[in-house]
């Protein structure tokens, strides 16, 4: 996934000489926390305050992190083509491969007709809210791709920073100023393109705030203030002092100002926790889990549906297997690949 990238200087245009790369442990750990929240949120059956608070931040977190490593492009077709080839196409290719595999599984597990599966693949190409069931989490990828391309274009062709901020804030206000695309246009936009107006804001905020994050999350005072603030909002939601929801896929947003600020507060808390976990004995395992966030994102909903057919409905068990089964699959893949490689390379 794009957000797996390593640290580089933000203002180095694509096509220029890059400095050395180095993974940042707390970035991967933050993604691990995020994907655990995504899986738990999808498994959790109650639409209560806990559910609503999880949805405030788990998707904005991934878009925010996605902004850390974007860079403006050189003003040339070569740079644009390299960006599309190296950054956009691999993610969309994985989207198509994973989606096709899940549609194939769905054909057998749900006893679908061939016409249904062909139509399902057509919906995969269209993307967004038309995807449900096994592939209902796939909207994240198309929104990520659209937002990524839009933010890169923004920082490449609009140079004053104040105008960049004004643009993403204006688009965010536009994106949260109506109920949803289907009500506005009569049909959902391909790839949930309208939701990208929100995702752009979170991604650009990540791009601009990344240089300041280390100082912010390392400060006990700032981290403590962020935790208290996030706890205060969560308590207010639980106590019915406020009633705010942020469901990005369905474009259900109670208040635009809340959606632009409180999720970032929660994101700062998650990143602060990740920074502290990076110094523990569990750092390597959590970082590895964060690197598997995309395969878990792609597969966990299909796993839920299959387990529910086996009468496994406890949300905690569903969440556990929604993480464990993709991890086991990744481990088996790498083990098999290593074994085959050793056999092929062994002299006869």
XYZ file of C-alpha atoms in Angstrom:
348
model
C 0.000 0.000 0.000
C 1.216 3.535 -0.694
C 1.279 4.375 2.993
C 3.952 1.702 3.459
C 6.525 4.020 1.938
C 9.722 5.165 3.597
C 10.649 8.644 4.709
C 11.957 11.070 2.112
C 12.158 14.835 1.988
C 8.713 16.158 1.116
C 9.779 18.791 -1.326
C 11.990 16.533 -3.472
C 10.185 16.289 -6.809
C 9.652 12.882 -8.326
C 12.388 12.303 -10.872
C 15.073 14.009 -8.772
C 17.830 12.269 -6.794
C 16.379 10.956 -3.541
C 18.068 10.799 -0.158
C 18.467 7.457 1.597
C 15.295 5.742 2.762
C 14.552 4.465 6.214
C 11.348 2.990 7.587
C 9.753 4.759 10.509
C 8.542 2.199 13.047
C 5.769 4.315 14.551
C 4.185 4.863 11.128
C 3.716 1.126 10.610
C 2.579 0.705 14.220
C -0.007 3.454 13.774
C -1.292 1.555 10.742
C -1.454 -1.599 12.854
C -3.615 0.216 15.402
C -5.720 1.593 12.563
C -6.368 -1.743 10.863
C -7.268 -3.362 14.199
C -9.798 -0.556 14.694
C -11.181 -1.054 11.170
C -11.673 -4.783 11.690
C -13.149 -4.323 15.165
C -15.456 -1.565 13.920
C -16.758 -3.749 11.092
C -17.281 -6.713 13.432
C -18.866 -4.745 16.273
C -22.650 -5.176 15.994
C -23.921 -2.243 18.085
C -24.353 1.276 16.697
C -23.467 2.846 20.051
C -20.967 5.491 21.154
C -17.997 3.094 20.925
C -18.883 2.281 17.332
C -19.342 5.939 16.414
C -16.088 7.039 18.058
C -14.092 4.332 16.236
C -15.499 5.600 12.945
C -14.446 9.156 13.768
C -10.786 8.346 13.205
C -9.915 4.926 11.772
C -10.287 5.878 8.096
C -9.000 9.468 8.445
C -5.891 7.921 10.061
C -4.954 6.042 6.879
C -5.508 9.064 4.656
C -3.533 11.246 7.081
C -0.605 8.793 7.063
C -0.867 8.588 3.276
C 0.075 12.253 3.119
C 3.396 11.755 4.908
C 5.367 10.650 1.876
C 3.780 12.356 -1.097
C 5.918 14.762 -3.105
C 5.353 17.314 -5.843
C 6.215 16.161 -9.353
C 8.527 17.654 -11.898
C 6.492 19.496 -14.510
C 7.022 16.834 -17.151
C 5.137 13.928 -18.660
C 8.025 11.620 -17.685
C 7.568 12.423 -13.995
C 3.798 12.037 -14.256
C 4.119 8.688 -15.992
C 6.618 7.469 -13.392
C 4.266 8.564 -10.608
C 1.323 6.726 -12.159
C 3.435 3.624 -12.814
C 5.114 3.437 -9.401
C 2.507 4.881 -7.037
C -0.954 4.535 -8.535
C -0.978 1.474 -10.754
C 0.422 -1.003 -8.144
C -2.347 -0.115 -5.711
C -5.069 -0.308 -8.347
C -3.604 -3.584 -9.647
C -3.769 -5.054 -6.129
C -7.343 -3.778 -5.869
C -8.316 -5.617 -9.049
C -6.470 -8.812 -8.141
C -7.841 -8.953 -4.594
C -11.334 -8.044 -5.766
C -11.315 -10.682 -8.491
C -10.099 -13.329 -6.030
C -12.844 -12.459 -3.544
C -15.517 -12.462 -6.268
C -14.257 -15.914 -7.268
C -14.547 -17.108 -3.658
C -17.978 -15.507 -3.384
C -19.115 -17.450 -6.465
C -18.588 -20.750 -4.628
C -19.348 -19.865 -1.015
C -22.605 -18.073 -1.827
C -23.541 -20.293 -4.805
C -23.772 -17.328 -7.157
C -24.695 -17.484 -10.812
C -22.162 -16.577 -13.482
C -24.225 -13.519 -14.422
C -24.153 -12.324 -10.813
C -20.370 -12.698 -10.612
C -19.840 -10.878 -13.908
C -22.050 -8.055 -12.628
C -20.090 -8.115 -9.355
C -16.863 -7.605 -11.297
C -18.488 -4.706 -13.125
C -19.298 -3.168 -9.749
C -15.669 -3.692 -8.729
C -14.572 -1.650 -11.754
C -17.108 1.063 -10.890
C -16.130 0.987 -7.219
C -17.424 2.900 -4.227
C -20.809 2.450 -2.589
C -22.011 -0.076 -5.191
C -19.650 -2.579 -3.543
C -21.114 -4.403 -0.583
C -20.849 -7.726 1.198
C -17.467 -9.382 0.672
C -15.931 -6.285 -0.951
C -17.604 -3.551 1.071
C -14.263 -2.231 2.397
C -12.781 -1.792 -1.086
C -14.102 1.770 -1.392
C -11.107 2.867 0.699
C -8.685 2.087 -2.121
C -10.394 4.015 -4.905
C -10.889 7.019 -2.630
C -7.225 6.791 -1.600
C -6.082 6.698 -5.230
C -8.248 9.666 -6.257
C -7.231 11.707 -3.216
C -3.565 10.857 -3.719
C -3.569 11.984 -7.338
C -5.507 15.138 -6.460
C -3.188 16.153 -3.608
C -0.070 15.497 -5.691
C -1.536 17.667 -8.450
C -2.364 20.339 -5.887
C 1.144 20.564 -4.409
C 2.699 20.357 -7.874
C 0.741 23.057 -9.665
C -0.472 25.384 -6.902
C 2.545 26.802 -5.129
C 1.377 29.212 -2.394
C 0.789 27.101 0.695
C -2.085 29.294 1.847
C -3.860 28.661 -1.452
C -3.310 24.908 -1.078
C -4.894 25.017 2.372
C -7.741 27.151 1.088
C -8.353 24.655 -1.722
C -8.514 21.527 0.459
C -10.608 23.289 3.113
C -13.003 24.534 0.452
C -13.273 21.079 -1.115
C -13.808 19.530 2.317
C -16.607 22.002 3.016
C -18.112 21.168 -0.378
C -17.751 17.438 0.273
C -19.507 17.622 3.633
C -22.167 20.106 2.529
C -24.647 17.605 1.090
C -26.061 14.225 2.072
C -24.544 11.954 -0.574
C -23.846 11.761 -4.302
C -26.834 9.540 -5.051
C -29.261 12.092 -3.646
C -27.434 14.938 -5.369
C -26.854 13.384 -8.803
C -29.281 10.473 -8.779
C -26.455 7.901 -8.821
C -23.316 7.171 -6.764
C -20.102 8.500 -8.267
C -17.520 5.976 -9.515
C -15.020 5.013 -6.839
C -16.777 7.173 -4.234
C -15.063 10.096 -5.949
C -17.004 12.639 -3.895
C -15.661 11.122 -0.653
C -12.175 11.915 -1.966
C -12.988 15.569 -1.256
C -12.842 14.674 2.440
C -9.896 12.315 2.080
C -7.892 15.044 0.319
C -8.109 17.238 3.405
C -6.832 14.518 5.745
C -4.056 13.574 3.312
C -2.920 17.141 2.791
C -2.998 17.735 6.550
C -0.729 14.699 6.957
C 1.590 16.055 4.282
C 1.920 19.433 5.975
C 1.940 18.292 9.610
C 4.386 15.406 9.193
C 7.521 17.552 9.756
C 6.037 18.723 13.083
C 4.717 15.379 14.312
C 7.873 14.036 15.927
C 8.089 17.079 18.171
C 4.374 16.988 18.968
C 4.103 13.287 19.778
C 7.350 13.276 21.777
C 6.087 16.006 24.103
C 4.382 14.575 27.175
C 2.426 17.769 27.660
C 1.093 17.909 24.086
C 0.411 14.179 24.027
C -1.381 14.363 27.376
C -3.460 17.320 26.188
C -4.404 15.395 23.024
C -5.437 12.348 25.068
C -7.541 14.486 27.397
C -9.181 16.238 24.465
C -9.967 12.975 22.665
C -11.261 11.417 25.885
C -13.453 14.460 26.436
C -15.080 14.148 23.018
C -15.529 10.385 23.440
C -17.134 10.891 26.863
C -19.415 13.606 25.479
C -20.591 11.207 22.753
C -21.166 8.441 25.323
C -23.038 10.799 27.658
C -25.208 12.143 24.807
C -23.780 15.630 25.204
C -22.975 15.545 21.503
C -24.228 13.356 18.672
C -21.645 13.261 15.904
C -21.082 10.618 13.245
C -18.508 10.317 10.466
C -19.212 7.431 8.118
C -17.088 8.253 5.097
C -18.258 5.521 2.714
C -21.941 6.357 3.080
C -21.123 10.080 3.228
C -22.951 10.417 6.543
C -21.362 13.427 8.273
C -23.142 15.306 11.027
C -20.959 18.417 11.104
C -18.179 19.465 8.752
C -16.156 21.445 11.300
C -16.225 18.496 13.700
C -15.192 16.127 10.888
C -12.248 18.374 9.978
C -10.845 18.723 13.487
C -11.756 15.959 15.947
C -10.574 13.054 13.751
C -7.145 14.693 13.491
C -7.066 15.048 17.289
C -7.688 11.302 17.591
C -5.107 10.615 14.901
C -2.511 12.531 16.915
C -3.344 10.375 19.945
C -2.959 7.171 17.916
C 0.358 8.353 16.491
C 1.533 9.312 19.988
C 0.647 5.829 21.250
C 2.403 4.285 18.245
C 5.521 6.330 18.952
C 5.628 4.972 22.504
C 4.925 1.399 21.402
C 7.851 1.692 18.983
C 10.134 1.704 22.045
C 8.712 -1.515 23.524
C 9.530 -5.185 23.015
C 6.427 -5.541 20.829
C 7.566 -2.982 18.278
C 8.749 -5.456 15.640
C 5.556 -7.517 15.744
C 3.330 -4.437 15.606
C 5.355 -2.928 12.794
C 5.058 -6.166 10.813
C 1.298 -6.183 11.416
C 1.072 -2.627 10.112
C 2.795 -3.714 6.895
C 0.003 -6.255 6.346
C -2.753 -3.667 6.728
C -3.813 -3.757 3.080
C -4.287 -7.524 2.828
C -6.314 -7.374 6.048
C -8.329 -4.469 4.653
C -9.092 -6.413 1.484
C -10.024 -9.724 3.092
C -11.582 -9.264 6.527
C -15.155 -8.627 5.376
C -15.160 -11.761 3.220
C -13.852 -13.710 6.218
C -16.698 -12.368 8.347
C -19.331 -13.525 5.869
C -17.812 -16.982 5.529
C -17.537 -17.429 9.311
C -21.111 -16.277 9.795
C -22.217 -19.029 7.392
C -20.564 -21.390 9.866
C -22.683 -19.863 12.667
C -19.742 -17.940 14.134
C -21.296 -14.603 15.023
C -19.498 -13.349 18.134
C -17.970 -10.043 17.115
C -14.773 -10.594 19.106
C -14.148 -13.938 17.411
C -14.955 -12.466 14.016
C -12.498 -9.624 14.600
C -9.797 -12.020 15.803
C -10.105 -14.261 12.739
C -10.455 -11.230 10.468
C -6.876 -10.379 11.440
C -5.403 -13.839 12.022
C -6.489 -15.542 8.790
C -4.870 -12.931 6.483
C -1.722 -13.043 8.631
C -1.578 -16.840 8.386
C -2.104 -16.528 4.638
C 0.814 -14.103 4.338
C 3.077 -16.349 6.414
C 2.156 -19.420 4.366
C 2.760 -17.509 1.140
C 6.249 -16.410 2.189
C 7.077 -19.852 3.586
C 5.983 -21.585 0.381
C 7.809 -19.050 -1.751
C 11.035 -19.562 0.215
C 10.690 -23.336 -0.004
C 10.128 -23.274 -3.771
C 13.038 -20.879 -4.226
C 15.373 -23.129 -2.232
C 14.300 -26.167 -4.283
C 14.811 -24.347 -7.585
C 18.226 -23.020 -6.550
C 19.459 -26.333 -5.147
C 22.044 -27.884 -7.544
C 20.998 -31.196 -9.034
